[in-house]
Amino acid sequence: MNTEKKNRYFVSGLLLTVAVLASINLINCGGSSSAPVIYSISPGSTVATTSGIPASTSLTLIGANFGSTQVTGTSVLYINNAVITPAAWSDSSIVTSIPTYSATSLTIGSSYTVPVAVVVGGTVSNAVSFVYNITGP
């Protein structure tokens, strides 16, 4: 076998070995080799006071590739661009308390839409919308 063929087989084998080791490392770290994706959130909205205090208390994200556990520093939930500490985290769902909507002034009868996203291992999920409907003081 000539040297060029030997080098091609070596490089192919090396790349395959690196890919397998990277997959094993991701699995051992509770991570995923695919990007996180949010399929739905429940509820999709809540009523809130003019102080931004929500009537609903719990928000559940349903999706995939969140990782089997939340890894400190690399698995992050964002609601309205703020880091939120979830109550529960699994590969297919995240449960958290709905945070108070903060703004300088909220108008009764108005709706405020905020983004919800997850970052896992530096990879950002799709963003979904959550709505605060302001109903009273």
XYZ file of C-alpha atoms in Angstrom:
137
model
C 0.000 0.000 0.000
C 1.415 3.388 -0.926
C 2.003 6.157 1.613
C -0.855 8.344 0.337
C -3.436 5.569 0.866
C -2.029 4.781 4.319
C -2.328 8.469 5.303
C -5.924 8.621 4.047
C -6.900 5.556 6.107
C -5.105 6.954 9.158
C -6.858 10.339 8.892
C -10.266 8.675 8.328
C -9.747 6.390 11.327
C -8.546 9.279 13.477
C -11.582 11.414 12.596
C -13.923 8.504 13.359
C -12.186 7.940 16.716
C -12.462 11.629 17.618
C -16.169 11.677 16.687
C -16.892 8.578 18.795
C -14.962 9.953 21.785
C -16.769 13.301 21.518
C -20.143 11.507 21.505
C -19.171 9.435 24.543
C -17.993 12.578 26.345
C -21.297 14.353 25.631
C -23.291 11.388 26.904
C -21.178 11.116 30.060
C -21.654 14.832 30.776
C -25.427 14.614 30.473
C -25.252 16.656 27.283
C -26.611 16.070 23.850
C -25.080 15.991 20.412
C -28.110 17.832 18.988
C -29.240 21.402 19.500
C -31.859 22.006 22.169
C -35.334 22.671 20.807
C -38.485 23.967 22.517
C -41.686 22.461 21.079
C -44.162 24.179 23.384
C -44.658 25.992 26.667
C -47.561 25.690 29.051
C -49.240 27.939 29.812
C -48.463 30.205 26.863
C -49.627 33.264 28.758
C -50.643 34.545 32.163
C -52.596 37.446 33.534
C -50.573 39.827 35.660
C -51.069 42.888 37.800
C -49.790 46.338 36.868
C -46.856 45.458 39.122
C -46.067 42.570 36.756
C -46.917 39.891 39.304
C -48.234 36.829 37.421
C -51.397 34.974 38.453
C -50.014 31.643 37.201
C -47.094 30.243 39.100
C -45.599 27.427 37.049
C -44.275 27.317 33.484
C -43.344 24.073 31.701
C -41.205 23.889 28.567
C -41.553 20.744 26.466
C -38.791 19.977 24.010
C -35.730 17.868 23.322
C -31.977 17.832 23.879
C -31.972 19.879 27.089
C -29.639 17.326 28.715
C -30.647 14.856 31.414
C -29.659 17.307 34.153
C -28.930 20.997 34.302
C -25.169 21.534 34.155
C -24.111 24.615 36.123
C -22.684 27.259 33.826
C -23.559 25.513 30.560
C -27.319 24.798 30.822
C -29.274 28.029 31.142
C -32.946 29.008 30.902
C -33.744 32.562 29.772
C -37.093 34.314 30.079
C -37.191 37.886 28.802
C -33.382 37.729 28.486
C -32.970 37.086 32.239
C -31.385 33.933 33.648
C -34.047 31.888 35.456
C -33.407 29.104 37.969
C -35.668 26.158 37.101
C -37.321 23.887 39.675
C -36.844 20.774 37.499
C -34.743 19.927 34.435
C -34.756 16.841 32.200
C -33.831 16.086 28.606
C -37.405 16.753 27.417
C -38.864 19.260 29.899
C -38.010 22.182 32.144
C -40.287 23.463 34.912
C -39.891 26.869 36.522
C -41.814 29.574 38.332
C -43.116 32.347 36.124
C -41.039 35.416 36.937
C -42.499 38.840 37.646
C -42.544 40.943 34.496
C -40.433 44.007 35.124
C -41.004 47.237 33.282
C -41.255 50.886 34.241
C -45.004 51.018 33.636
C -47.586 48.437 32.664
C -50.939 49.397 31.206
C -54.159 47.588 32.095
C -55.467 45.819 28.998
C -52.026 45.575 27.397
C -50.110 42.413 26.523
C -46.354 42.074 26.730
C -44.625 39.277 24.819
C -41.251 38.028 26.048
C -38.836 35.465 24.584
C -38.113 32.118 26.242
C -34.989 30.166 25.245
C -32.610 27.524 26.529
C -28.836 27.327 26.093
C -27.138 23.942 26.445
C -23.386 23.684 26.087
C -23.227 27.005 24.252
C -25.934 26.044 21.728
C -29.063 28.210 21.789
C -32.521 26.725 21.260
C -35.238 28.273 19.195
C -37.048 31.082 21.023
C -40.720 30.788 21.890
C -43.013 33.543 23.126
C -44.647 33.923 26.522
C -47.306 36.594 27.046
C -48.146 38.673 30.135
C -51.700 40.070 29.923
C -52.089 43.004 32.318
C -55.534 42.984 33.935
C -55.437 45.089 37.066
C -53.584 46.607 39.980
